[in-house]
């Protein structure tokens, strides 16, 4: 009886998540009356705004990932090695973006860094890009930190550090050549989650008036019929691709031996 309920719950979950996507995909292929076609996808890919916004968001995602790695990896490593008593407080701080709405964060940024403040980041396009990257890094912080912290749990940080120091390695060398390679799979998992978050984020990019992919999806959805469905399928494909890559790198983590 339990097996029947388990299979029934699994089937319900599959249908609940896949049927809307199947229906949306079917609708996106009906732009040409009476037959299936990829006209909606062709229009989306041929739209200069799609190319501009998608390229911008990908670039922002890459910069956010680099910034997140430089911030989170040394922090998680140092907390695990030297400051274990601070772990609860660090974890609490990293969880705050999950309970503080993005609109509150971005309004705080605008208030603190407007053109009349001591650091007028919103006064230039480059400054606004930097501010948006910081916002994306804040939103992805819970996922990046959890992924890196989990990866560091699987290795003996103290022993590797002592061994490296006995060979004359400095802190930068230890982080770059010992800790990061051993936690690389966890870092990549956090990077893929960060990429998916940045690609679909709307609130911060819209309020900072930047040509990102999230506002473009909202604008297209308000003015077209078939193209938004095609764009949603593309966005789902990107997100699922990131999740698939996380599963792929997780398999490598299980089979890869620690590096010393």
XYZ file of C-alpha atoms in Angstrom:
260
model
C 0.000 0.000 0.000
C 2.855 2.387 0.825
C 4.428 1.733 -2.576
C 1.159 2.623 -4.296
C 0.943 5.903 -2.380
C 4.591 6.651 -3.131
C 4.182 6.024 -6.851
C 0.940 7.993 -6.833
C 2.634 10.975 -5.184
C 5.514 10.766 -7.652
C 3.123 10.640 -10.605
C 1.140 13.591 -9.246
C 4.337 15.611 -8.831
C 5.485 14.821 -12.360
C 2.134 15.789 -13.841
C 1.893 18.928 -11.688
C 5.238 20.243 -12.895
C 5.319 18.966 -16.480
C 1.776 19.537 -17.757
C 1.945 23.368 -17.547
C 5.303 23.301 -19.318
C 3.965 20.964 -22.015
C 0.943 23.202 -22.514
C 3.075 26.322 -22.698
C 5.455 24.679 -25.177
C 2.511 23.543 -27.292
C 1.086 27.086 -27.288
C 4.450 28.603 -28.251
C 4.514 26.418 -31.383
C 1.095 27.580 -32.671
C 1.997 31.048 -33.876
C 1.292 29.918 -37.434
C -2.408 29.081 -37.634
C -3.222 25.436 -38.307
C 0.285 24.025 -37.931
C 3.218 23.816 -35.575
C 6.198 26.065 -36.205
C 9.157 27.693 -34.491
C 8.168 31.179 -35.677
C 7.857 32.501 -32.107
C 11.334 31.215 -31.250
C 12.764 32.682 -34.445
C 11.277 36.084 -33.603
C 12.633 35.931 -30.059
C 16.155 34.975 -31.136
C 16.061 37.542 -33.930
C 14.979 40.366 -31.635
C 17.935 42.737 -30.998
C 16.568 43.427 -27.520
C 16.756 39.725 -26.687
C 20.381 39.589 -27.752
C 21.214 42.778 -25.852
C 19.457 41.844 -22.611
C 20.593 38.217 -22.614
C 24.214 39.222 -23.258
C 24.023 41.819 -20.495
C 22.589 39.349 -17.985
C 25.148 36.677 -18.870
C 27.970 39.184 -18.356
C 26.447 40.267 -15.031
C 26.120 36.622 -14.004
C 29.783 35.928 -14.740
C 30.965 38.992 -12.806
C 28.637 38.089 -9.931
C 30.010 34.549 -9.826
C 33.611 35.798 -9.723
C 32.794 38.311 -6.992
C 30.845 35.690 -5.028
C 33.695 33.184 -5.188
C 36.251 35.786 -4.060
C 33.987 36.768 -1.168
C 32.557 33.441 -0.024
C 35.442 30.964 -0.402
C 37.936 32.832 1.847
C 35.164 33.645 4.345
C 33.860 30.078 4.606
C 37.415 28.724 4.766
C 38.502 31.112 7.527
C 35.336 30.527 9.568
C 35.801 26.751 9.359
C 39.515 26.926 10.154
C 39.865 29.692 12.748
C 36.447 30.984 13.799
C 34.046 28.042 14.203
C 32.151 29.879 16.945
C 31.088 32.502 14.425
C 29.460 29.983 12.082
C 25.905 30.462 13.449
C 26.190 34.232 13.022
C 27.661 33.978 9.516
C 24.931 31.547 8.511
C 22.301 33.914 9.890
C 23.711 36.797 7.849
C 23.821 34.704 4.677
C 20.175 33.720 5.145
C 18.929 37.312 5.389
C 18.450 37.714 1.589
C 15.850 34.932 1.780
C 13.663 36.905 4.196
C 14.361 40.463 3.039
C 12.535 41.198 -0.256
C 14.656 42.237 -3.205
C 12.647 45.444 -3.555
C 13.676 46.475 -0.018
C 17.335 45.791 -0.801
C 17.325 47.739 -4.049
C 15.503 50.717 -2.498
C 18.140 50.732 0.213
C 20.843 50.753 -2.466
C 19.181 53.644 -4.280
C 18.821 55.580 -1.048
C 22.438 55.028 0.003
C 24.151 55.372 -3.372
C 22.145 58.014 -5.225
C 23.738 61.026 -6.888
C 23.631 63.110 -3.700
C 25.299 60.488 -1.472
C 28.958 60.117 -0.529
C 29.310 57.311 -3.103
C 27.080 58.230 -6.099
C 27.040 54.882 -7.896
C 23.697 55.572 -9.587
C 25.177 58.673 -11.227
C 26.874 56.640 -13.973
C 26.114 53.552 -16.032
C 29.218 51.769 -14.795
C 28.423 52.567 -11.168
C 24.875 51.256 -11.600
C 26.256 48.068 -13.142
C 28.498 47.599 -10.113
C 25.552 48.250 -7.787
C 23.411 45.715 -9.651
C 26.203 43.142 -9.425
C 26.362 43.668 -5.652
C 22.603 43.169 -5.519
C 22.822 39.936 -7.474
C 25.650 38.751 -5.204
C 23.431 39.470 -2.194
C 20.527 37.461 -3.617
C 22.780 34.508 -4.455
C 24.705 34.613 -1.167
C 22.580 31.966 0.653
C 23.085 29.453 -2.165
C 26.748 30.194 -2.817
C 27.706 30.099 0.859
C 25.769 26.883 1.531
C 27.344 25.176 -1.473
C 30.901 26.209 -0.537
C 30.434 25.408 3.161
C 29.094 21.962 2.290
C 32.064 21.378 -0.004
C 34.530 22.370 2.720
C 32.922 19.878 5.099
C 33.990 17.022 2.833
C 37.712 17.825 3.139
C 40.055 18.060 6.106
C 40.736 21.793 5.940
C 43.009 21.896 8.988
C 45.269 19.043 7.837
C 45.589 20.393 4.303
C 46.408 23.857 5.645
C 49.057 22.548 8.032
C 50.621 20.441 5.299
C 50.740 23.406 2.918
C 52.196 25.709 5.579
C 54.879 23.146 6.430
C 55.960 23.355 2.790
C 56.180 27.150 2.966
C 52.904 28.059 1.246
C 51.247 31.393 2.049
C 47.550 32.009 2.586
C 46.946 33.061 -1.015
C 48.658 29.917 -2.302
C 46.700 27.722 0.099
C 43.399 29.204 -1.040
C 44.192 29.174 -4.755
C 46.033 25.845 -5.071
C 44.707 23.721 -2.198
C 41.293 24.818 -0.953
C 39.687 26.000 -4.187
C 40.597 22.889 -6.265
C 39.242 20.588 -3.539
C 36.033 22.595 -3.226
C 35.723 23.280 -6.960
C 32.665 21.104 -7.492
C 30.825 22.856 -4.655
C 31.870 26.248 -6.034
C 30.559 25.283 -9.467
C 27.241 24.213 -7.948
C 26.900 27.628 -6.322
C 27.963 29.283 -9.572
C 25.240 27.545 -11.600
C 22.599 28.539 -9.034
C 23.874 32.113 -9.160
C 23.669 32.090 -12.951
C 20.047 30.913 -12.867
C 19.131 33.595 -10.296
C 20.739 36.423 -12.271
C 19.163 35.399 -15.580
C 15.624 35.476 -14.186
C 15.863 38.377 -11.698
C 13.477 41.260 -12.400
C 13.066 43.637 -9.445
C 16.585 44.998 -9.045
C 17.279 45.341 -12.758
C 13.948 47.076 -13.386
C 14.299 49.604 -10.550
C 17.901 50.358 -11.481
C 16.771 50.741 -15.117
C 19.245 48.287 -16.614
C 18.719 46.292 -19.850
C 18.597 42.872 -18.189
C 16.873 39.683 -19.297
C 14.254 39.663 -16.506
C 12.677 43.040 -17.370
C 12.757 42.084 -21.050
C 10.714 38.944 -20.319
C 8.154 41.010 -18.391
C 7.936 43.643 -21.136
C 7.518 41.042 -23.863
C 4.857 39.242 -21.832
C 2.809 42.420 -21.569
C 2.749 43.111 -25.318
C 2.893 39.793 -27.203
C 1.086 36.445 -27.182
C 3.246 33.609 -28.510
C 6.715 35.073 -28.019
C 6.419 35.217 -24.185
C 5.587 31.508 -24.122
C 8.637 30.763 -26.256
C 10.777 32.969 -24.035
C 9.484 31.200 -20.913
C 10.412 27.834 -22.433
C 13.903 29.178 -23.162
C 14.218 30.432 -19.583
C 13.085 27.056 -18.240
C 15.657 25.375 -20.457
C 18.422 27.592 -19.057
C 17.362 26.884 -15.470
C 17.079 23.145 -16.018
C 20.405 23.163 -17.809
C 22.007 24.727 -14.729
C 20.366 22.119 -12.491
C 21.600 19.354 -14.789
C 25.133 20.725 -14.629
C 24.911 20.760 -10.830
C 23.991 17.068 -10.866
C 26.813 16.378 -13.297
C 29.493 18.077 -11.227
C 28.109 16.411 -8.069
C 28.915 13.022 -9.600
C 32.485 14.139 -10.200
C 32.700 15.234 -6.578
C 31.848 11.743 -5.368
C 34.529 10.102 -7.502
C 37.316 12.689 -7.327
C 39.992 12.135 -4.627
C 41.141 15.069 -2.479
C 44.022 17.097 -3.890
C 47.034 17.898 -1.746
